[in-house]
Each structure stands twice: as structure tokens, then as C-alpha cells.
Amino acid sequence: TAAITALPGIFYLISADNRFLRFNQNLMDISGYSAREIGAMSPLNFFDPQDHERVAGRIQDTFQSGQAFIEADLVTKSGERIPFYFQGARVEIEGQPCLIGTGTDISELKRYQVDLIAAKETAENASQAKTAFLSSMSHELRTPMNAIIGFAQLAETDDTLSPDQRDNIDEILKAGQHLLVLINEILDLAKIESGRLNLSIETVPCAGLFEECLGLMQAIAEHRQIHLSVQSNSLLAVRADRMRLKQALINLLSNAVKYNHPRGQVRLEAIPVSDTRLRLLVADTGPGIPVAQLAQLFQPFQRLGAEHSQVEGTGIGLAISKHLIEAMVGGIGVESAPGKGSTFWIELPFEHCATEGPDAACVPHASQRDADTPQRVLYIEDNPANIKLVANILGKRPRLKLLSAHDATLGLDMAAAQQPHLILLDINLPGVDGHATLSQLQAQAWGRDIPVLALSANALAEDIARGRAAGFADYLPKPLDVYLFLDTVDRLLALSDSIQA
């Protein structure tokens, strides 16, 4: 009796014919019924009539299976509803089956659950708002940068420029590229911190990845008189998100070039460290890093004194790379000493390629087009400055005829009438957006074989991945790199010719 009285919740003993044989003081205190009243009641009288069938079923389950539990509201004499968790077990007393059980008030737990759900919804709404903000800011910042960097690159190709004019344009380009890197890194860091990082894990052959990375870094390395080299077995591969891994490698290579000595060297290498892990090394012959500073390297906005040098940077790149690699179940680190250079490494799950050589790619045959026949390129874009920029860039390809349309409806009509060899398509179009426009093109027999190149200020990684998955022949983010854009246009026009041949 003393043990029953000391129980914190409700205690009850019920007969097979649903009569209370025993109960504690707590049942009377909580329900408001007297001992005499409870003794004349069925257990079902403590529940809402809508719960009677469910509670009766649980009582029967207990008698049949030996034990059961249920969550239900206990209804007091005054009509108050209190959430309870009941659990019971079958016992035999003097040869008769009985149900012995306890009930626990879970009102506080329910309040916590409601608060937790509300907090979760608030956090999700805030995260969605932050993602929308980041996407919008990326687009709004990149659109003017497209004109600044694009027209500066065009001006740079003018042979009539004086040395002073060329220096001025170089300064515009350097400042523009620095601002673009800053925009990219801040948006990336904010996206990672908001937990909205999406990855597409696949087998990534090292040979093809290294070739791409060195191709992107070659011009910068030559400008700084740095020799780049690569060492990799063509059968080595890792499991990773290709785009994000490339981003991390480019960051390490860029640092190795920027912080190196003149005429220094940078080596990119892949080395298996076990049967399941592969290391990608970026080794340089730079000044090295003091041991005391190594722990600060991967912290945001840490440049270890380089902020006072002439080398531009934000101090965000390594922190972003660390987040990206760790999100791919990998690791990143560095070995360095003053005067001995630095070796940064990325470690990821290891795979072997099925075939040798860099990534397979479809290389179209050279165009057999008549040199006097112009190739038609249709640009569907609502921003006049972007149309003017592309018109000026394609002016360097005199055999191209540029057509333009300011919205999707007009663009589709022009595509049907003109049958262009290549379509350049903005994503954020008024009315029908670029993805819907691509779907309408692909639904037409005449439009299925026309390569469509997306040009967009929607430049987050998932924007690019979504575009390529949708069927764009390629996806170039704004601001456009003029030389990459021209190379891509040439490649897609050659592909168009091979399809139509």
C-alpha cells in the first residue's frame, strides 16, 4: 500500500469485467472523483466517448497478449482533458486474470512537442527565406557584374589601346574578378551555414578532373611564372560531387599559385592511402606556413597576415573547401613548414575507373559547313545590356548571325521560323522562364536537336546541376568569361553541324 501511494502517477488494478479492484489516491486527486464513485465506474468512463472503442480494444489486447500501452486524454469530473500515457500488464490474482497498470501525465511533454514543432517550422521558414534571399542576391549581383566584366574583357582585345588604357582595363578586370570571387564565397558560406548544401555524389575520374583544373589555372600560373604539373594514374577515381570537388581543388591550386615564389612550382597528384581512401595533393614551393598558424588556416576570414600583402583574397575559400569536403565524407588538411613549401591534401572514398584515360567526352567532328553560309544563333534574353554584350562578343565570329528575342513566346516563334543552329537562353525570363522554354523546345520535333546553352545569373551549384539535368547542352553562369563563352559556342555549333550533317 505504501509503495502504491508513493507512485508519482496513477495506479490501477482492473478485473476482467472492467471493474476497479484497486487504485491510488492520485487517481482521485487528478480525476476529481471520490473512491465510492470510482468503485462504481468502468475504466471507459474516464475517456471521451469517441475514444471508448480504441481504449476498450487496448484493454482486451492487454488481457490477450500480456501487455499494452495507449496514449489518450483522461477526462476529469469537471470535464478537463489531460493527456496521459497508460501502460498495463496482465496478472493473475487468486487464479483470476486482472490488468495492472499505471498512467503518466504527459501534459508537459505535449507542450514541449508543440513548442518543438513550432520552432522547427520557424527554422524551416527562416531557412527557406534565406535560400530565396541568397538566390535573389546571387542573381541581382551577377547581372551588373556580367556587363562590367564582359565589356572590360571585350575592350581588352582592342589592339588600338594605349598602354595607360590597357592598364586601366586590367585594373577594372582585376577588381571585377576579385568582387566576383568575394560574392561567390560569401554566398557559398551563407548557404553552407544555413544547411542548404545539396550534393550529387558520383564516380569522378582524377585524370579528367585534374585536366580541367589545370586548364582553368594555366593562364594565371603563366602570368605569375609558376610551373604547373600533374601526376595521376588514369585508373584512379573518387566518390564525390564533381562540381564541388573541382571548386575545392581550384581554391587550393589558386592559393598555391598566388602565395608561391616567382618561377615556383605547383604539383597536383593523386595517391592511394588505403584500399578505400585516395588523397589528392596540391604541393607548392612557396614560403611555407609556421606550425603555430596551421590550426587557423581553415577558419573563415583568416589570412594569416596576407591581408597586408598585395595578394588579393577573402580568407573564406579554405573554410568553404573544408565544409564541402567533409560533407562528401572526406577530409582536408595541410603539411607545411617555413621555407619548405606547403602540401594541402583532400582525402575521399577511393574507386577505380573502368577504363583508362580522362573522362570520356563526345567530341564532334569538325564542321563541314560552307564557309560562306552563316550560322544562326538565337539569344532569348530580356536584358538589353546582356544582348548588347553577347552581340559584341559574337562579333568576333563574323560567320555567325545573331538573332534576339526579349521573351520566351517571341523566342519560340523565331526558333520555329529561323531554325537556328544554337539557342542561347536566359533562365529568369518574364512570363515563361528558361526551364519551361527548354521543355517546349524539346517537345517540338524541329527543336530537339538544337543545342541550347543556358546563360544565367542563377549561378548556385544546384542551379547549374538542375539546368544540366533538365537537358541544357551546357550552363554558363554570369558574369560570362568571354573566352570560355566563345569556346563553348564554337563547340556547340560544331555539335549542331555534326547532328544536322
XYZ file of C-alpha atoms in Angstrom:
501
model
C 0.000 0.000 0.000
C 2.803 2.437 0.849
C 4.533 1.722 -2.489
C 1.308 2.304 -4.408
C 0.685 5.573 -2.576
C 4.246 6.734 -3.356
C 3.852 6.267 -7.111
C 4.091 9.649 -8.949
C 1.272 8.854 -11.395
C -1.936 6.863 -11.467
C -2.072 3.221 -10.334
C -4.999 0.901 -11.025
C -5.963 -2.766 -10.897
C -8.861 -3.804 -13.164
C -10.827 -7.051 -13.247
C -11.665 -8.955 -16.413
C -15.200 -7.495 -16.292
C -13.853 -3.904 -16.254
C -14.268 -3.069 -12.552
C -11.699 -1.185 -10.481
C -10.305 -3.546 -7.831
C -7.630 -1.177 -6.594
C -6.438 2.391 -7.314
C -4.322 5.017 -5.615
C -5.027 8.461 -4.218
C -3.577 10.138 -7.322
C -6.438 8.843 -9.475
C -8.916 10.504 -7.126
C -6.918 13.744 -6.875
C -6.444 14.076 -10.645
C -9.905 12.949 -11.765
C -11.909 14.693 -9.051
C -13.963 11.543 -8.343
C -14.338 10.030 -4.870
C -13.339 6.481 -4.029
C -17.011 5.460 -3.924
C -17.637 6.979 -7.382
C -14.588 5.316 -8.931
C -15.544 1.983 -7.414
C -18.843 2.152 -9.292
C -17.299 3.289 -12.607
C -15.944 1.487 -15.640
C -12.444 2.489 -16.833
C -14.086 3.718 -20.042
C -15.919 6.434 -18.043
C -12.582 8.280 -17.751
C -12.341 8.789 -21.516
C -14.146 10.702 -24.240
C -16.865 8.554 -25.880
C -15.004 8.881 -29.197
C -12.048 7.064 -27.564
C -14.084 4.250 -25.996
C -13.618 1.759 -28.822
C -9.867 2.367 -29.015
C -9.374 2.148 -25.208
C -11.552 -0.970 -24.913
C -9.505 -2.603 -27.668
C -6.285 -1.859 -25.801
C -7.681 -3.342 -22.584
C -8.577 -6.515 -24.452
C -5.112 -6.551 -26.067
C -3.589 -6.499 -22.592
C -5.632 -9.455 -21.389
C -4.813 -11.410 -24.570
C -1.153 -10.537 -25.242
C 0.044 -9.834 -21.723
C 0.846 -6.120 -22.054
C -0.147 -2.996 -23.995
C 0.034 0.790 -23.861
C -2.023 3.711 -25.125
C -1.874 7.493 -25.262
C -5.232 9.160 -24.609
C -6.849 12.096 -22.812
C -8.168 11.417 -19.309
C -11.443 13.336 -18.818
C -11.911 14.615 -15.237
C -15.164 15.057 -13.354
C -15.130 18.768 -14.252
C -14.647 17.974 -17.970
C -10.963 18.909 -18.175
C -8.954 16.810 -20.652
C -5.444 15.799 -19.537
C -3.115 13.895 -21.916
C -1.905 10.644 -20.317
C 0.281 7.707 -21.271
C -1.187 4.442 -19.916
C 0.597 1.115 -19.823
C -0.673 -2.161 -18.408
C 0.143 -5.803 -17.989
C -1.926 -8.938 -17.326
C -1.534 -10.618 -13.942
C -3.380 -13.353 -12.100
C -4.694 -12.792 -8.582
C -6.174 -15.802 -6.793
C -6.456 -17.540 -10.156
C -8.366 -14.683 -11.809
C -6.897 -12.598 -14.701
C -6.510 -8.903 -13.892
C -4.967 -5.855 -15.524
C -2.440 -3.867 -13.507
C -1.277 -0.548 -14.892
C -0.011 2.979 -14.442
C -0.802 6.327 -16.041
C 1.624 9.221 -16.519
C 0.582 12.832 -17.121
C 2.327 13.909 -20.349
C 0.968 17.474 -20.490
C 4.439 18.971 -20.180
C 5.805 16.659 -22.864
C 2.967 17.666 -25.189
C 3.766 21.332 -24.625
C 7.395 20.632 -25.448
C 6.321 18.818 -28.622
C 4.135 21.741 -29.706
C 6.962 24.189 -29.000
C 9.449 21.965 -30.842
C 7.197 21.682 -33.909
C 6.674 25.443 -33.911
C 10.416 26.049 -33.569
C 11.113 23.568 -36.384
C 8.593 25.294 -38.668
C 10.085 28.683 -37.806
C 13.597 27.426 -38.562
C 12.473 25.839 -41.853
C 10.698 29.037 -42.900
C 13.776 31.074 -41.996
C 15.998 28.658 -43.913
C 13.718 28.826 -46.970
C 13.673 32.615 -46.759
C 17.466 32.678 -46.508
C 17.797 30.362 -49.511
C 15.433 32.552 -51.541
C 17.385 35.623 -50.440
C 20.710 34.061 -51.416
C 19.382 33.035 -54.817
C 17.947 36.500 -55.409
C 21.118 38.242 -54.230
C 23.259 35.996 -56.417
C 21.171 36.897 -59.449
C 20.977 40.622 -58.661
C 24.716 40.961 -58.016
C 25.802 38.908 -61.015
C 23.650 40.736 -63.558
C 25.559 44.069 -63.382
C 28.848 42.191 -62.948
C 28.151 40.489 -66.286
C 28.229 43.851 -68.057
C 31.239 45.174 -66.103
C 33.482 42.157 -66.637
C 32.136 41.264 -70.087
C 32.628 44.683 -71.683
C 36.023 45.080 -69.951
C 37.153 41.765 -71.482
C 35.954 42.956 -74.879
C 37.776 46.268 -74.517
C 40.926 44.373 -73.567
C 41.043 42.801 -77.045
C 41.205 46.204 -78.776
C 44.613 46.495 -80.454
C 44.397 50.300 -80.592
C 44.528 50.758 -76.807
C 47.329 52.840 -75.377
C 49.423 51.332 -72.553
C 47.635 53.525 -69.992
C 44.225 52.473 -71.294
C 45.226 48.824 -71.191
C 46.446 49.225 -67.593
C 43.133 50.866 -66.655
C 41.162 47.972 -68.161
C 43.399 45.488 -66.371
C 42.547 47.215 -63.086
C 38.818 47.049 -63.876
C 39.099 43.348 -64.652
C 41.149 42.567 -61.540
C 38.732 44.457 -59.311
C 35.732 42.884 -61.023
C 37.101 39.358 -60.701
C 38.021 39.975 -57.059
C 34.499 41.223 -56.347
C 33.031 38.203 -58.141
C 35.127 35.802 -56.026
C 34.006 37.645 -52.894
C 30.338 37.397 -53.939
C 30.674 33.681 -54.689
C 32.436 32.850 -51.446
C 30.145 34.846 -49.162
C 27.057 33.303 -50.785
C 28.590 29.834 -50.554
C 29.484 30.272 -46.875
C 25.994 31.565 -46.060
C 24.460 28.634 -47.906
C 26.595 26.103 -46.039
C 25.766 27.696 -42.671
C 22.050 27.565 -43.470
C 22.324 23.803 -44.074
C 21.081 24.056 -47.662
C 24.075 22.432 -49.350
C 22.970 19.897 -51.956
C 25.459 17.331 -53.265
C 25.309 14.892 -56.173
C 27.773 12.091 -55.390
C 29.214 10.180 -58.359
C 32.401 8.485 -59.515
C 34.865 11.223 -60.538
C 37.959 10.100 -62.523
C 41.000 12.046 -61.346
C 42.668 12.383 -64.748
C 39.820 14.313 -66.341
C 39.242 16.413 -63.224
C 42.936 17.356 -62.989
C 42.995 18.275 -66.680
C 40.040 20.619 -66.194
C 41.532 22.257 -63.111
C 44.929 22.834 -64.694
C 43.278 24.235 -67.810
C 41.466 26.817 -65.689
C 44.627 27.733 -63.737
C 47.139 27.763 -66.609
C 46.763 31.423 -67.611
C 47.052 32.664 -64.014
C 50.074 30.441 -63.396
C 51.829 31.646 -66.553
C 51.181 35.273 -65.581
C 52.886 34.619 -62.236
C 55.619 32.451 -63.819
C 54.549 29.348 -61.917
C 55.049 25.890 -63.448
C 52.083 23.514 -63.052
C 52.480 19.739 -63.237
C 50.223 16.759 -62.643
C 50.850 13.162 -61.610
C 47.930 10.735 -61.645
C 47.236 7.151 -62.624
C 44.479 7.246 -65.241
C 42.556 4.484 -63.420
C 42.164 6.417 -60.152
C 38.825 7.942 -59.182
C 36.975 9.210 -56.102
C 33.364 9.298 -54.933
C 32.399 12.964 -54.777
C 30.253 15.785 -56.096
C 32.261 16.693 -59.202
C 31.440 20.407 -59.245
C 32.104 20.905 -55.527
C 35.318 18.875 -55.590
C 36.515 20.931 -58.541
C 35.683 24.099 -56.581
C 37.793 22.933 -53.629
C 40.726 21.893 -55.847
C 40.663 25.191 -57.735
C 40.793 27.015 -54.409
C 43.863 25.035 -53.308
C 45.566 25.484 -56.698
C 44.783 29.207 -56.737
C 46.349 29.648 -53.281
C 49.379 27.551 -54.304
C 49.923 29.847 -57.303
C 49.190 33.163 -55.561
C 51.341 32.541 -52.490
C 54.257 30.946 -54.352
C 57.682 32.354 -55.190
C 58.259 33.685 -58.746
C 59.225 30.764 -61.018
C 57.941 28.391 -58.370
C 56.250 25.055 -58.933
C 52.850 23.555 -58.119
C 52.203 19.809 -58.362
C 48.797 18.142 -58.438
C 48.900 14.438 -57.574
C 46.619 11.528 -56.621
C 47.938 8.933 -54.148
C 46.033 5.955 -52.650
C 46.449 5.927 -48.853
C 44.469 2.713 -48.293
C 42.189 0.313 -50.140
C 39.279 2.689 -49.563
C 40.773 6.213 -49.465
C 42.542 8.377 -52.052
C 44.440 11.606 -51.428
C 44.564 14.483 -53.895
C 47.674 16.556 -53.185
C 48.400 20.175 -54.109
C 52.079 20.801 -53.344
C 53.831 24.155 -53.811
C 57.334 25.576 -53.414
C 56.141 28.699 -51.593
C 57.394 30.196 -48.316
C 55.531 27.678 -46.140
C 53.380 28.271 -43.064
C 54.564 28.406 -39.420
C 53.314 25.449 -37.369
C 51.644 27.781 -34.865
C 49.378 29.165 -37.609
C 48.274 25.878 -39.191
C 45.280 25.474 -36.852
C 43.849 28.819 -38.026
C 44.027 28.015 -41.748
C 40.521 26.639 -42.193
C 38.771 29.312 -40.122
C 36.658 31.898 -42.024
C 38.307 35.257 -42.735
C 41.760 34.073 -41.586
C 44.553 35.159 -43.970
C 47.451 34.767 -41.533
C 48.854 38.219 -42.232
C 48.416 38.061 -46.018
C 45.743 40.763 -45.768
C 48.632 43.238 -45.546
C 50.221 41.928 -48.767
C 49.422 42.649 -52.407
C 47.828 39.217 -52.831
C 44.055 39.557 -53.037
C 41.843 37.213 -51.067
C 38.931 36.948 -48.655
C 40.059 34.281 -46.215
C 36.861 32.311 -46.884
C 37.968 29.832 -49.548
C 39.652 27.264 -47.288
C 36.762 27.318 -44.806
C 34.312 26.644 -47.649
C 36.538 23.879 -49.040
C 36.630 22.212 -45.616
C 32.823 22.258 -45.344
C 32.438 20.887 -48.881
C 34.924 18.040 -48.491
C 33.601 16.998 -45.084
C 30.059 16.989 -46.482
C 31.324 14.417 -49.033
C 32.584 12.146 -46.204
C 36.123 13.323 -46.826
C 38.922 15.105 -45.035
C 41.188 18.049 -45.791
C 44.484 19.076 -44.246
C 47.938 20.549 -44.779
C 51.582 19.778 -44.124
C 53.889 22.777 -44.157
C 57.000 24.327 -42.687
C 58.647 27.729 -43.236
C 60.988 27.634 -46.224
C 59.820 24.187 -47.358
C 56.564 24.947 -49.137
C 53.134 23.538 -48.353
C 51.219 20.413 -49.328
C 47.450 20.619 -48.996
C 45.517 17.367 -49.323
C 41.957 16.229 -49.857
C 41.055 12.675 -48.890
C 37.937 10.963 -50.300
C 36.500 7.468 -50.857
C 38.607 5.662 -53.484
C 37.379 3.978 -56.662
C 38.996 2.542 -59.790
C 37.902 3.690 -63.244
C 36.533 1.078 -65.605
C 38.655 2.339 -68.486
C 41.852 4.268 -68.902
C 42.182 7.896 -69.900
C 40.468 11.096 -68.843
C 36.691 11.417 -68.676
C 35.012 10.249 -71.850
C 33.542 13.092 -73.818
C 31.701 13.406 -77.076
C 33.961 15.353 -79.431
C 32.072 16.350 -82.558
C 33.690 16.147 -85.954
C 34.891 19.383 -87.461
C 32.136 21.235 -89.231
C 31.839 20.654 -92.976
C 29.740 23.800 -93.369
C 30.301 26.049 -96.347
C 32.494 28.904 -95.138
C 30.134 31.460 -96.727
C 26.983 30.134 -95.033
C 26.249 31.989 -91.777
C 25.307 30.027 -88.683
C 22.237 31.370 -86.901
C 22.386 31.898 -83.123
C 19.211 32.891 -81.307
C 19.542 34.675 -77.937
C 16.381 34.756 -75.789
C 17.082 37.427 -73.150
C 15.095 40.318 -71.643
C 18.077 42.461 -70.536
C 19.254 44.818 -73.353
C 22.746 45.171 -71.830
C 23.232 41.396 -71.911
C 22.060 41.226 -75.549
C 24.455 44.021 -76.479
C 27.333 42.275 -74.707
C 26.709 38.946 -76.473
C 26.305 40.732 -79.803
C 29.702 42.370 -79.327
C 31.327 39.087 -78.266
C 29.890 37.151 -81.221
C 31.051 39.957 -83.475
C 34.403 38.180 -83.223
C 32.802 35.324 -85.184
C 31.862 37.049 -88.460
C 30.171 33.954 -89.877
C 27.607 33.984 -87.080
C 24.259 35.709 -87.435
C 22.775 36.719 -84.055
C 19.011 36.873 -83.632
C 17.449 38.058 -80.382
C 14.087 37.840 -78.645
C 13.090 39.587 -75.418
C 10.745 36.864 -74.127
C 10.047 33.141 -74.484
C 6.950 33.452 -76.660
C 8.713 35.515 -79.296
C 11.812 33.324 -78.953
C 9.876 30.115 -79.629
C 8.193 31.683 -82.660
C 11.572 32.828 -84.017
C 13.120 29.409 -83.341
C 10.339 27.706 -85.304
C 10.718 30.120 -88.210
C 14.512 30.507 -88.320
C 15.658 27.021 -87.208
C 18.820 28.372 -85.506
C 21.931 26.254 -85.149
C 22.284 27.279 -81.471
C 19.973 28.869 -78.896
C 21.297 30.962 -76.011
C 18.683 31.068 -73.261
C 18.350 33.170 -70.117
C 16.663 31.466 -67.146
C 14.917 34.392 -65.409
C 12.693 35.422 -68.294
C 9.408 37.321 -67.777
C 6.355 35.074 -68.019
C 7.685 31.714 -69.177
C 11.090 31.013 -67.613
C 14.073 29.320 -69.256
C 13.309 25.827 -67.969
C 9.739 25.911 -69.294
C 11.028 27.326 -72.577
C 13.521 24.459 -72.898
C 10.707 21.943 -72.269
C 8.615 23.498 -75.032
C 11.577 23.374 -77.425
C 12.251 19.728 -76.605
C 8.584 18.908 -77.234
C 8.897 20.025 -80.870
C 10.354 17.652 -83.444
C 12.242 20.528 -85.073
C 13.666 21.726 -81.729
C 15.001 18.528 -80.189
C 18.346 18.598 -82.000
C 19.099 22.297 -81.470
C 21.710 22.702 -78.689
C 20.515 25.125 -76.009
C 23.110 26.943 -73.915
C 21.860 28.429 -70.633
C 23.311 31.828 -69.730
C 22.124 32.832 -66.284
C 22.919 34.839 -63.198
C 21.349 31.949 -61.258
C 24.778 30.565 -60.516
C 24.419 28.500 -57.337
C 25.643 24.913 -57.664
C 22.114 23.471 -57.574
C 21.021 25.930 -60.301
C 23.747 24.636 -62.603
C 23.063 20.992 -61.700
C 19.331 21.451 -62.269
C 19.998 23.080 -65.649
C 22.234 20.301 -66.882
C 19.808 17.661 -65.621
C 16.983 19.416 -67.494
C 18.780 18.941 -70.817
C 20.709 22.138 -71.492
C 23.739 21.391 -73.674
C 25.745 23.472 -71.203
C 25.162 26.053 -68.478
C 27.370 29.142 -68.152
C 26.863 31.424 -65.154
C 27.027 35.189 -65.450
C 29.259 37.158 -65.407
C 30.403 35.474 -68.610
C 34.004 34.598 -69.178
C 34.305 35.828 -72.768
C 36.888 33.252 -73.821
C 35.058 30.328 -72.205
C 31.820 31.545 -73.777
C 33.355 31.678 -77.255
C 34.902 28.212 -76.813
C 31.530 26.827 -75.693
C 29.682 28.450 -78.610
C 32.231 27.026 -81.081
C 31.910 23.553 -79.546
C 28.100 23.544 -79.581
C 27.919 24.886 -83.128
C 30.255 22.097 -84.226
C 27.991 19.643 -82.412
C 24.952 21.149 -84.153
C 26.638 20.730 -87.533
C 27.511 17.087 -86.811
C 23.892 16.362 -85.852
C 22.487 18.047 -88.940
C 25.081 16.548 -91.307
